[in-house]
Coordinates of C-alpha atoms in Angstrom, one line a residue:
X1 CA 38.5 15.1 13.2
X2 CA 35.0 16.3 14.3
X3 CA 32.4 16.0 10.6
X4 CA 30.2 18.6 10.4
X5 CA 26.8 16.6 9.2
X6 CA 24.2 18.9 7.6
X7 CA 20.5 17.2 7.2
X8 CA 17.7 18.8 4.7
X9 CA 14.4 18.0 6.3
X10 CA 13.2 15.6 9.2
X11 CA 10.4 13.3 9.8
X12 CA 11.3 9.7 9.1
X13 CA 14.5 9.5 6.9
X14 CA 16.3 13.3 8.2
X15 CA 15.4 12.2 11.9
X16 CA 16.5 8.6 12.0
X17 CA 19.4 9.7 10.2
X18 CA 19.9 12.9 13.1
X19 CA 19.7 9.9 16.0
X20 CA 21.7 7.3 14.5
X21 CA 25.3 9.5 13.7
X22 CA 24.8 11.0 17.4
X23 CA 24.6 7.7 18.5
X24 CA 27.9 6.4 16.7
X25 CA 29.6 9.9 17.0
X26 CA 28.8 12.0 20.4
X27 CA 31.8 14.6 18.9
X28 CA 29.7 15.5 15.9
X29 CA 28.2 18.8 14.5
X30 CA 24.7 18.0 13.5
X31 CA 22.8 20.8 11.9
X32 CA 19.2 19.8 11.0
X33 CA 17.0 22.5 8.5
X34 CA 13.3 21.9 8.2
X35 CA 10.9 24.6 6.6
X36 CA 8.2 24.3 8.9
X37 CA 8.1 23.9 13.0
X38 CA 7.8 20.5 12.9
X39 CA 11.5 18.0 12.4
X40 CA 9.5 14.2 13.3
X41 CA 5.9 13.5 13.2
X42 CA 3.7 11.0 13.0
X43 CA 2.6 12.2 9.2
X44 CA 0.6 8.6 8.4
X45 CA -1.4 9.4 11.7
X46 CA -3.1 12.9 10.5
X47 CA -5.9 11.7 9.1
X48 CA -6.9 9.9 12.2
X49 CA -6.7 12.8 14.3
X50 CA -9.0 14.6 11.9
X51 CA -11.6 11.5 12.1
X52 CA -11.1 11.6 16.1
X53 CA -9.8 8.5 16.5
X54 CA -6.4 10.1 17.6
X55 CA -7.9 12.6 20.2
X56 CA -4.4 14.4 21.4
X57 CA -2.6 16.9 18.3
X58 CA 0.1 16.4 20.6
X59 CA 0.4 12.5 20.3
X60 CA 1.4 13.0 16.5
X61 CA 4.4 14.9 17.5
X62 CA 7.3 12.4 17.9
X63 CA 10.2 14.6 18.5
X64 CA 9.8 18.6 18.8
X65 CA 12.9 20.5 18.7
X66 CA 13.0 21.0 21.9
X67 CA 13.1 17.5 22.8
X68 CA 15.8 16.2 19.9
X69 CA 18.1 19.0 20.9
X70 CA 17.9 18.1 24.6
X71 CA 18.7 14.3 24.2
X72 CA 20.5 14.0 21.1
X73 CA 22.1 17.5 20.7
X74 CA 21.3 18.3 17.6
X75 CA 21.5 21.4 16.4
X76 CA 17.5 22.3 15.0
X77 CA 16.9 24.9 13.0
X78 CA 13.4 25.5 11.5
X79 CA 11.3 27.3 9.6
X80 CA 14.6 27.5 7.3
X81 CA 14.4 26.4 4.3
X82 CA 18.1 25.4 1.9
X83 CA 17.5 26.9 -1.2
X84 CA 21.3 26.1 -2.8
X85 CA 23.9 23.8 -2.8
X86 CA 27.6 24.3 -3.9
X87 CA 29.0 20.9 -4.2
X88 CA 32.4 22.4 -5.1
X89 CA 32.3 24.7 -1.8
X90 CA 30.3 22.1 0.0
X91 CA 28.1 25.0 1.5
X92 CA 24.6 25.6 1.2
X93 CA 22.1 28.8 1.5
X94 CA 19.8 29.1 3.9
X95 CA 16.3 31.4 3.5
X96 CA 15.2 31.7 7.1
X97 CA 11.3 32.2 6.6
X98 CA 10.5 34.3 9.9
X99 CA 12.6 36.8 9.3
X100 CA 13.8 36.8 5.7
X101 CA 17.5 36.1 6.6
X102 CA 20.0 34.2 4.1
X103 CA 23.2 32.8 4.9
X104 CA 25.8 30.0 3.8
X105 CA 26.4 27.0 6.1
X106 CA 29.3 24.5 5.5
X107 CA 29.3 20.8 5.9
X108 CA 31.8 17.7 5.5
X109 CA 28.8 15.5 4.5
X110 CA 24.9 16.2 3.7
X111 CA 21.9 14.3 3.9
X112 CA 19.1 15.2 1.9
X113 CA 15.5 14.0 3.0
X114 CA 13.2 16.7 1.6
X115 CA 10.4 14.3 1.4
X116 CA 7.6 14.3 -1.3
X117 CA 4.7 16.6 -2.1
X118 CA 0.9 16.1 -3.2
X119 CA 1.0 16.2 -6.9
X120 CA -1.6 19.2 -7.8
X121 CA -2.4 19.4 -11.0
X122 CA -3.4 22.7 -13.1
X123 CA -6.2 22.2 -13.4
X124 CA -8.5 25.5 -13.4
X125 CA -9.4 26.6 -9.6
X126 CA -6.7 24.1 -7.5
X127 CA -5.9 26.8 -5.4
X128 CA -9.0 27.8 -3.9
X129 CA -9.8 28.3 -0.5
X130 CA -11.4 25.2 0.4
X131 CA -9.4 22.8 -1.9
X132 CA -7.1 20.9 0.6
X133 CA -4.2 18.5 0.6
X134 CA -2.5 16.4 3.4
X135 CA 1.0 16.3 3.8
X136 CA 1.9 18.0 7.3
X137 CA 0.4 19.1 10.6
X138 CA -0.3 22.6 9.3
X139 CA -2.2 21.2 6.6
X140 CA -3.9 18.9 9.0
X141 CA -4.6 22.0 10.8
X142 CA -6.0 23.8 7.9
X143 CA -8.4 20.7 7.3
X144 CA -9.3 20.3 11.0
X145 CA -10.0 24.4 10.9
X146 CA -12.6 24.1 8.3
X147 CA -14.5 21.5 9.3
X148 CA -14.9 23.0 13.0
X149 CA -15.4 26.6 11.7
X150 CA -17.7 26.0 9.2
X151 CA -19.1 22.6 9.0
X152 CA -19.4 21.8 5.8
X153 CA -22.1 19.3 5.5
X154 CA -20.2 17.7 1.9
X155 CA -16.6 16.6 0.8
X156 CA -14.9 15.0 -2.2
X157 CA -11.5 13.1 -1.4
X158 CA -9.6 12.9 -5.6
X159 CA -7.6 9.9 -5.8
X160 CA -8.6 6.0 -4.1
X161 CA -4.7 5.8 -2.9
X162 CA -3.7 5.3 1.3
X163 CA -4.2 8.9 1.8
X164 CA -7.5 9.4 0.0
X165 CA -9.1 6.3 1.5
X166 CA -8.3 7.1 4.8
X167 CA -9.2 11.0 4.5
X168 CA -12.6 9.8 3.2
X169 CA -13.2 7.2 6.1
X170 CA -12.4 10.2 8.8
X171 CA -14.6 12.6 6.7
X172 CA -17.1 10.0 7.5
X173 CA -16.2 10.1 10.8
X174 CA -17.1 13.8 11.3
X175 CA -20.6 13.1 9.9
X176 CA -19.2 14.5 6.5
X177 CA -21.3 13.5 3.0
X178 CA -18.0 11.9 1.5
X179 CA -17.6 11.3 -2.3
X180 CA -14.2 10.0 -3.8
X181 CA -13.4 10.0 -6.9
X182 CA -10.7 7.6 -9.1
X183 CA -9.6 7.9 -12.4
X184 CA -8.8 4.1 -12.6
X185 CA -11.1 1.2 -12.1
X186 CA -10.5 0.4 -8.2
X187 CA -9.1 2.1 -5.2
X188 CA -5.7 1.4 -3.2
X189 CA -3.4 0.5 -6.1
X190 CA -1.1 -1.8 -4.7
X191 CA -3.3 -4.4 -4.5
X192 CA -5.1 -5.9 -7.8
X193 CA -8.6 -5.0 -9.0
X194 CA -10.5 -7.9 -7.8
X195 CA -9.3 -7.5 -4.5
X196 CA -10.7 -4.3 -4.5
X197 CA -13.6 -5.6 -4.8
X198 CA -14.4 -6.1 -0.8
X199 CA -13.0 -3.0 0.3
X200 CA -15.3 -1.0 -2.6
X201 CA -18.5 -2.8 -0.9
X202 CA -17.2 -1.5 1.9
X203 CA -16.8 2.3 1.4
X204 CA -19.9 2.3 0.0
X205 CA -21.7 0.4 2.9
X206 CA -20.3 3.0 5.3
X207 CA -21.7 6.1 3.4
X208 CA -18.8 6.5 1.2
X209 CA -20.2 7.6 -2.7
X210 CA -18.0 5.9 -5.1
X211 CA -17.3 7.4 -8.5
X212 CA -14.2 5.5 -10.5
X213 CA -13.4 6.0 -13.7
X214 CA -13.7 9.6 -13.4
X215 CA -10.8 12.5 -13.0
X216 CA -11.4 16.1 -12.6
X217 CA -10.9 18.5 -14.9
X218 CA -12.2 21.8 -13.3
X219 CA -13.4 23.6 -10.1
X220 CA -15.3 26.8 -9.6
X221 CA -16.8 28.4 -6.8
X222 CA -20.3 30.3 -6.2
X223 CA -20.5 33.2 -4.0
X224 CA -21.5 31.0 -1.7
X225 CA -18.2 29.3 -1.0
X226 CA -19.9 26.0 -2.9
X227 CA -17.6 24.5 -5.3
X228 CA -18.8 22.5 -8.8
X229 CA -16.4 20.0 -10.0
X230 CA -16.2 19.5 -13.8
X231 CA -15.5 15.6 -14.4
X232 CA -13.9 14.1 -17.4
X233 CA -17.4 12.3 -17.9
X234 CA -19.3 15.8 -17.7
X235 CA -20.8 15.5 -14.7
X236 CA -21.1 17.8 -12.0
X237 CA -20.5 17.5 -8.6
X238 CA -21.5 20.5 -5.8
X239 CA -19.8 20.0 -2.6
X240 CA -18.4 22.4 0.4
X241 CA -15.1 21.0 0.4
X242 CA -11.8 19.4 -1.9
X243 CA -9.5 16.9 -0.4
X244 CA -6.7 16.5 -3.4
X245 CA -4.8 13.0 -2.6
X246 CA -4.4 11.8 -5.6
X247 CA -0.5 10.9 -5.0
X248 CA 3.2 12.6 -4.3
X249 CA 5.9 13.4 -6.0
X250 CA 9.3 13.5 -4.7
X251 CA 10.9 17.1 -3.9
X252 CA 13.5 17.3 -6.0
X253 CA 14.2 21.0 -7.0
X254 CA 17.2 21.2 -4.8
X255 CA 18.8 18.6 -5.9
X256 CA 18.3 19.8 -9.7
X257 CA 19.7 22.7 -9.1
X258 CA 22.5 21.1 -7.2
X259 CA 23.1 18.9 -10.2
X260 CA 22.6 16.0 -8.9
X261 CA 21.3 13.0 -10.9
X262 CA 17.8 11.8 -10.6
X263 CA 16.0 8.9 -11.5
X264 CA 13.3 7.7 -14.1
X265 CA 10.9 8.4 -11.9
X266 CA 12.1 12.1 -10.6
X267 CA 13.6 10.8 -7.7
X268 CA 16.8 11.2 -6.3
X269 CA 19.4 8.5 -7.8
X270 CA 21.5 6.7 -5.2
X271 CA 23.4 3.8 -4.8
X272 CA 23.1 0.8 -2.0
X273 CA 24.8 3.4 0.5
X274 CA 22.8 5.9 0.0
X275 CA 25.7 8.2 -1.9
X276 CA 24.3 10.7 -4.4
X277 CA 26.0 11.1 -7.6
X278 CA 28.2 14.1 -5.9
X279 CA 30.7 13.2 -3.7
X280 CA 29.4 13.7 0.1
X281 CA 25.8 14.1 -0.7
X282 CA 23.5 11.5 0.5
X283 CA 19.9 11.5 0.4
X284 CA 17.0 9.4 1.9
X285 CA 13.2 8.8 2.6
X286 CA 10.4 9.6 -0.2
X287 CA 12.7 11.8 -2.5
X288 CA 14.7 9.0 -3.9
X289 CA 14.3 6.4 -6.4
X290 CA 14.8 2.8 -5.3
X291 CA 14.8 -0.7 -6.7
X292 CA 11.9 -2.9 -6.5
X293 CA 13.1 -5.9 -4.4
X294 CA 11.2 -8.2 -6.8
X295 CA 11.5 -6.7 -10.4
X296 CA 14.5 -4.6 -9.7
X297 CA 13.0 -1.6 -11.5
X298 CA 13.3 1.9 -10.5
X299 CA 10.4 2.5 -8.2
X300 CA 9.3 5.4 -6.2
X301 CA 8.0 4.2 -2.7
X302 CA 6.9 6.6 -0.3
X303 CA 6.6 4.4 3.4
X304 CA 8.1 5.4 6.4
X305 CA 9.5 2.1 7.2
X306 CA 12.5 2.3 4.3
X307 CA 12.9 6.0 5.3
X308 CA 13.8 5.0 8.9
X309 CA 16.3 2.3 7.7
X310 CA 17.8 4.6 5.0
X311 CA 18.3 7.1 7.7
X312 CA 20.0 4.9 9.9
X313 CA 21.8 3.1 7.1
X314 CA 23.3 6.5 6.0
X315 CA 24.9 7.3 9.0
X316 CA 26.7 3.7 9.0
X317 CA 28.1 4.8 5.6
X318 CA 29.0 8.5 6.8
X319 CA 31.2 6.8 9.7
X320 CA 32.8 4.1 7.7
X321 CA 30.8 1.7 9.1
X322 CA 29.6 -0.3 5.9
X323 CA 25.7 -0.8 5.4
X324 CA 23.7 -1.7 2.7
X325 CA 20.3 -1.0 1.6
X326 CA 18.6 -3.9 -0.3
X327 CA 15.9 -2.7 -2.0
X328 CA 12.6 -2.4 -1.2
X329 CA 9.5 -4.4 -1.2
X330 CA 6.3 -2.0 -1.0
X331 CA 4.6 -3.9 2.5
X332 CA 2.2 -2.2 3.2
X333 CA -1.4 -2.0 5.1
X334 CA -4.6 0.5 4.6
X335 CA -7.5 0.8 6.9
X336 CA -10.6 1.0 5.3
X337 CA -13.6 1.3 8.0
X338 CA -14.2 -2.1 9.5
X339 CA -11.4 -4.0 6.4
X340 CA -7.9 -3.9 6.4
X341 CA -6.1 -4.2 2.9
X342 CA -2.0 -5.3 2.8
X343 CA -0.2 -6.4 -0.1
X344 CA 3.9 -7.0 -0.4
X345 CA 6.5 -7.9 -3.1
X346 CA 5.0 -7.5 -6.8
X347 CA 1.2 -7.3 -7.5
X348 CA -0.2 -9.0 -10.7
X349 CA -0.5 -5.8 -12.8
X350 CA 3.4 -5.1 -12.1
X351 CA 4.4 -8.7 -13.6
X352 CA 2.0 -8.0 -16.2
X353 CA 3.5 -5.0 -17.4
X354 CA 7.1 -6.0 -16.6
X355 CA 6.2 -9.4 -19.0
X356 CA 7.6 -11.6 -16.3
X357 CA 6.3 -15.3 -15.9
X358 CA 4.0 -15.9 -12.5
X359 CA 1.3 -18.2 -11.3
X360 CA -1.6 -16.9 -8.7
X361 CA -3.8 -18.6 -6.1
X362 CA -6.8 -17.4 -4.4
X363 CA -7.7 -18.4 -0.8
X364 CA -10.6 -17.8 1.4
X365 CA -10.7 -18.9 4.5
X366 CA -11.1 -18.1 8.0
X367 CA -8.3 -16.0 10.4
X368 CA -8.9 -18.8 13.1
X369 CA -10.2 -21.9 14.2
X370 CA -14.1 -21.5 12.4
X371 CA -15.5 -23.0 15.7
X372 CA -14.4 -20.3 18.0
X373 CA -16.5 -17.1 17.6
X374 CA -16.0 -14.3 16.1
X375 CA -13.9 -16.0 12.5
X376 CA -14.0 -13.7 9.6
X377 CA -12.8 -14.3 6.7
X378 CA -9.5 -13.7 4.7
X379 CA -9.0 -12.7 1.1
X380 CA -5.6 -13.7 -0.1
X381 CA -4.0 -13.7 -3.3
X382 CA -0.7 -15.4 -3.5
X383 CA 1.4 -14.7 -7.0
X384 CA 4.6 -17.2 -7.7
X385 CA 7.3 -18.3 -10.0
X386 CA 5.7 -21.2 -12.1
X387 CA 9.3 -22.6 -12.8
X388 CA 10.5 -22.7 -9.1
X389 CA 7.5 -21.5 -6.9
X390 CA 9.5 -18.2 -5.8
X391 CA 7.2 -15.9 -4.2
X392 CA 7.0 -12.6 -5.8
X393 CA 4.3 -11.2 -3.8
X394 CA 0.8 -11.4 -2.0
X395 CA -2.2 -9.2 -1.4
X396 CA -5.3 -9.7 1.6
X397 CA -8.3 -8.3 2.3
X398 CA -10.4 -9.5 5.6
X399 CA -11.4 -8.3 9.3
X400 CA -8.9 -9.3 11.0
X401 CA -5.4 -11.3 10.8
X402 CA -4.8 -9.5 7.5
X403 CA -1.2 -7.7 9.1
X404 CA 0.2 -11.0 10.3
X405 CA -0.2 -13.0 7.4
X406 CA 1.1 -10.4 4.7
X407 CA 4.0 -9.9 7.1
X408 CA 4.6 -13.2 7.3
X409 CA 4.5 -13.5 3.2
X410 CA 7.0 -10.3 3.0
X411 CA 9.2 -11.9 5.2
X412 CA 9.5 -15.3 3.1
X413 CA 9.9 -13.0 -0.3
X414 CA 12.6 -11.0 1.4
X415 CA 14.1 -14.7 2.4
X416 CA 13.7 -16.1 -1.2
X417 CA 11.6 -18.7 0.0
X418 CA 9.1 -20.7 -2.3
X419 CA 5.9 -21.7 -1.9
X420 CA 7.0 -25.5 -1.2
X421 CA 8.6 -23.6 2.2
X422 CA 5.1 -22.5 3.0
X423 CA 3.8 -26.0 3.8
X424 CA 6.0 -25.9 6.6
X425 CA 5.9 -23.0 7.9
X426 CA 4.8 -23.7 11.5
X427 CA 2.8 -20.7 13.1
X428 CA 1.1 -19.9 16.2
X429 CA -2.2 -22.0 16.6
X430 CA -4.5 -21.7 18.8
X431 CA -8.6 -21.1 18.3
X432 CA -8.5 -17.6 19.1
X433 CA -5.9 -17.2 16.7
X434 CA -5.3 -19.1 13.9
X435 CA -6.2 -22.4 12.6
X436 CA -4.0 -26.0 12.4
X437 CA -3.5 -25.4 8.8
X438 CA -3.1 -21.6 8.6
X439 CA -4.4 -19.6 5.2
X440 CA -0.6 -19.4 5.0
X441 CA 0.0 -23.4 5.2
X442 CA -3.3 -23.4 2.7
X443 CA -1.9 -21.2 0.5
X444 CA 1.3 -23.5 0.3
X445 CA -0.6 -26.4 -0.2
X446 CA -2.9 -25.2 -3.1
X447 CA 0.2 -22.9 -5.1
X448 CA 2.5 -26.3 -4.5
X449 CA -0.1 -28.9 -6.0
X450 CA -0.3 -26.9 -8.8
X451 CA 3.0 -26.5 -9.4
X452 CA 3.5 -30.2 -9.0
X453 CA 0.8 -31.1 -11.5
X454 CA -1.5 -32.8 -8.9
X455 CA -4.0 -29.5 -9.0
X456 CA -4.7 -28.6 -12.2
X457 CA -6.6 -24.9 -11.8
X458 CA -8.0 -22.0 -13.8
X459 CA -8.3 -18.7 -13.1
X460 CA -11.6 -16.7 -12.7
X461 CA -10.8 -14.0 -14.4
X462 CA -9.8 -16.7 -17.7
X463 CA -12.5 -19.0 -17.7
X464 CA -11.9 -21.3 -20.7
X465 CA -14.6 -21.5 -23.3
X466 CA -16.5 -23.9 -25.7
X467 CA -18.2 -26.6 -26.4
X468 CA -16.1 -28.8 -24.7
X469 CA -16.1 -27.2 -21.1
X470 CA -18.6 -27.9 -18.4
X471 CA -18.7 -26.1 -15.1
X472 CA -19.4 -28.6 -12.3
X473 CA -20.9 -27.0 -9.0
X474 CA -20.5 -29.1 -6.6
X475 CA -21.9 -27.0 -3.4
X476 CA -25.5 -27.1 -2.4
X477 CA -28.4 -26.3 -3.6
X478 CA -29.7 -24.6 -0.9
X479 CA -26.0 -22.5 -1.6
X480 CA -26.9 -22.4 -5.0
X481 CA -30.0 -20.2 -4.3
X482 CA -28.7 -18.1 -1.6
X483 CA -25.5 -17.0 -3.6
X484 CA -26.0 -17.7 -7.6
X485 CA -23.8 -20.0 -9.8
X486 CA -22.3 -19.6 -13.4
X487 CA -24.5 -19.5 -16.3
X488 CA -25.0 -23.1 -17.5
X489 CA -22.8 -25.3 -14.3
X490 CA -24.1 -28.4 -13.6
X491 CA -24.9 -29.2 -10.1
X492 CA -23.8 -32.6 -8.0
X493 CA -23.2 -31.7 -4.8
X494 CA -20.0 -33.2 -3.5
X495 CA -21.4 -36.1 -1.2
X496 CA -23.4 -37.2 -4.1
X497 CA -20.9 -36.8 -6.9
X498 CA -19.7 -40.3 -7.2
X499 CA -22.9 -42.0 -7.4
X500 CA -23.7 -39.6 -10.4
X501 CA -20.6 -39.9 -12.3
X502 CA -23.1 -41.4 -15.3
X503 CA -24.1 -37.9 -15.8
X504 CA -21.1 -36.3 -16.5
X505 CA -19.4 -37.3 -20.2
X506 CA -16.1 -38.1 -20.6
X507 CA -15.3 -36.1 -24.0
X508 CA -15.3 -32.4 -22.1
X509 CA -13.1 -30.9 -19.7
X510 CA -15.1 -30.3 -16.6
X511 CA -14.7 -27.5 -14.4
X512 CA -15.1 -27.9 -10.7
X513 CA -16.5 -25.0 -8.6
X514 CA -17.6 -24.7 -4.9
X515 CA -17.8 -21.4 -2.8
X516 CA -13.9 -21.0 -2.0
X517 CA -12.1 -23.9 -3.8
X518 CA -11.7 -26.4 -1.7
X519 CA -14.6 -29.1 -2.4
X520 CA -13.6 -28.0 -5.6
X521 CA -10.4 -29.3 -5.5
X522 CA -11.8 -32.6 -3.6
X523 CA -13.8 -33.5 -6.6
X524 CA -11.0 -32.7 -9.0
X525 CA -9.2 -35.2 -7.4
X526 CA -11.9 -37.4 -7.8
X527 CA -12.8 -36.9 -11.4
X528 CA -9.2 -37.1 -12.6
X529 CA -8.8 -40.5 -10.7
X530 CA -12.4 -41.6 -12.4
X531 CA -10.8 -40.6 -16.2
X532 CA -11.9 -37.1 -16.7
X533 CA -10.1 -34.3 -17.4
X534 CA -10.8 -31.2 -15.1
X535 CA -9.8 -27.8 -13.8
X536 CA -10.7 -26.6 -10.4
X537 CA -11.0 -22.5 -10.2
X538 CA -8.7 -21.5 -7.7
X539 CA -10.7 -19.8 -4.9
X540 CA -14.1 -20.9 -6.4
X541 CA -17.2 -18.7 -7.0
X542 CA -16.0 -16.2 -4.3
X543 CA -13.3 -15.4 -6.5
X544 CA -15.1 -15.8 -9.4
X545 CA -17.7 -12.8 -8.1
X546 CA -14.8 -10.8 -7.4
X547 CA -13.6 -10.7 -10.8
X548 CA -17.2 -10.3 -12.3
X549 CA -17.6 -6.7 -10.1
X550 CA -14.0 -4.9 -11.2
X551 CA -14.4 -1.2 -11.5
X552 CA -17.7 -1.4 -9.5

């Protein structure tokens, strides 16, 4: 018997899921609804095409109507937007938004992917003329219009999150005074605070103002066209233009009036298959509520990557062909100007807040062989089970290599691999590309001596205190000068430390420092086979500046 298979919006989740049954099923009735004219584009590429670095509108576009229909027969239909859903009918009513036309359509099964919209809040003057969010190409559009047509020589991008980051890079782009503003202490919130630290310097090094801390409460506009922004602080901010991006929410309305049962977080509840909690309804993409792969809590994760498996994994399900969805892990990657930041898995403030047990490591080191030209350096942050060394997730900040070795980490989580696996991993070396020991293999080694009790460590950010603690820096002088040290360390370089070990009594515990942990660790080793007891700080006092300059 031939389904009928309605699908509520495209994109990634109501697209994949469009190819995929036509794939399994070339006998199919496919009906897909979209409100706008555009059923699959590239919607994390818009604000690159209004920074220029995308230079063809067109290149966004991934399937038009046109094309879907002719390869995969589906049947498009936009700029029509379902507005009701009778479960018991299993029909649903259709505005048609060009020419005001409602009518009923029926379906054996129906996918919902309505997607997620920019949270505005009500505040006093959000809907403006020249108060903008990004969510689609006509808003794109909108943005791209105003900064053609009348040049406005000042932005302010709300909200430090993918979106906001990467409008105010490609404001910057087009020669745009950018200020962004963030309620918490640091931007891009998947990652921790310190290692927002880099990509704050950053921002600000590439003409980007900073203000966090700070939300808005109110805009009004002169006659002019010039808006003031009330902050929470007081202050005032005068500026041409408002980029809101200060997050999404999932689309939910039609499935609240269809009943259907939603989430903690607003989204959309479904099981492993996909299945709504009505019988034939399936839904997909950013609308839904899904379970963190780490924690298991209810999480709301708006990445294209899960969308296009749900879509897919839907279909499956729809022909009898069982498929599973198994959570999701959050990998993802931001560009900020000349930095990329990725994280996977669970970041520190999630365990925090969740009260579950971890152990973290900080590495610095270089994204190949330091010999060959052109090494920068890698920021990564490893978290961990301290009973079985589980990895629960990992954050990095740096130039280059950033994407490989976060997908490498998200890999191992979604394996169940520990940190003991990650001193074997063997991975590409060559100098233009890595290093013998990768930061990967380095991270292994460090999180793994700890956890065997050969590397006893301390944190940065937990420095312990009194009397009876010393900080040892055991760089250079001339290193010493150039970058600073911690109030009150003691310094023996390394190459001189055992013919000075008269200096150093044996009633404290003695902290080793060097610049990223390493000679730190070297003279920890040292020390404890001399008697003493001692703590090296896990990525050493480039770590330790990073978690002195939170929320700057």
């Amino acid at each position: 018997m031939t389904k009928k298979i309605l699908i509520v919006g495209g994109v990634a989740g109501g697209a994949s899921a469009a190819a995929r049954l036509r794939r399994i099923d070339e006998t199919a009735q496919i009906i897909m609804f979209e409100r706008d004219q555009f059923i699959s584009f590239a919607n994390c590429g818009l604000p690159y095409h209004i920074g220029g670095e995308i230079e063809d509108r067109n290149a966004l576009l991934v399937q038009t109507p046109e094309s879907m229909h002719a390869r995969f027969n589906i049947d498009i239909r936009i700029q029509s937007e379902v507005v009701d859903i009778d479960a018991q009918a299993k029909q649903v009513s259709v505005h048609r938004l060009d020419t005001g036309e409602r009518y009923q359509e029926s379906y054996d099964e129906l996918i919902l992917s309505p997607g997620a919209k920019p949270i505005m809040p009500p505040i006093p003057g959000i809907d403006l003329a020249s108060v903008f969010s990004l969510r689609n190409i006509p808003d794109m559009d909108r943005i791209i219009h105003k900064l053609d047509i009348d040049a406005p020589r000042s932005a302010v991008v709300i909200g430090g999150g993918f979106i906001g980051i990467e409008m105010a890079e490609a404001l910057v782009h087009r020669k745009v005074e950018t200020t962004l503003i963030e309620l918490s202490n640091q931007v891009m919130p998947p990652i921790d605070a310190e290692m927002a630290v880099p990509l704050h310097q950053e921002m600000r090094r590439n003409g980007t103002q900073l203000i966090l801390g700070d939300a808005l409460e109110a805009i009004t506009e002169s006659s002019d066209n010039e808006l003031t922004l009330t902050l929470r602080s007081g202050r005032e901010l005068k500026t041409d233009m408002l980029i809101m991006a200060i997050g999404v929410t999932p689309e939910n309305q039609l499935a609240k009036t269809a009943g259907l049962a939603l989430g903690q977080r607003g989204g959309i509840q479904v099981d492993k298959q996909m299945r709504t909690s009505v019988e034939h309804i399936w839904a997909v993409g950013d609308a839904i509520e899904v379970a963190h792969f780490v924690t298991g809590s209810h999480a709301q994760i708006p990445l294209a990557g899960p969308a296009n498996r749900q879509g897919r994994i839907v279909a499956d399900n729809i022909f009898g062909m069982a498929s599973e969805y198994k959570d999701t892990l959050g990998t993802g990657i931001c560009k900020v100007f000349n930095l990329a930041a990725a994280s996977t898995g669970a970041n520190e403030k999630q365990l925090l807040a969740e009260q579950k047990p971890f152990q973290k490591v900080y590495l610095h080191a270089a994204d190949h062989a330091g010999y060959y030209p052109d090494a920068r350096q890698i920021h990564l942050k490893l978290l961990f089970q301290p009973t079985d060394g589980r990895i629960l997730g990992a954050q990095a900040v740096g130039e280059k290599g950033v994407d490989k070795r976060i997908d490498v980490l998200a890999t191992a989580i979604r394996a169940g691999l520990t940190v003991f696996d990650l001193e074997e991993f063997e991975l590409c070396y060559a100098p233009p590309f890595g290093s013998a020991k990768d930061i990967i293999n380095q991270a292994g080694f460090v999180a793994s001596n700890a956890l065997r009790g050969s590397h006893d460590i301390c944190q940065a950010d937990a420095l312990p205190q009194g009397d009876d603690v010393q900080v040892l820096d055991v760089r250079s002088a001339s290193e010493i000068s150039a970058h600073g040290s911690i109030e009150g360390a003691i310094n023996i370089p390394l190459d001189q430390l055992r013919q000075n070990l008269q200096r150093l009594p044996k009633d404290k515990t003695w902290v080793t420092l060097c610049a990223v942990g390493l000679r730190g660790y070297v003279a920890q080793r040292m020390l404890v086979q001399h008697g003493y007891s001692v703590l090296n700080m896990t990525g050493g006092y480039t770590s330790y500046l990073m978690a002195q300059q939170v929320g700057r």
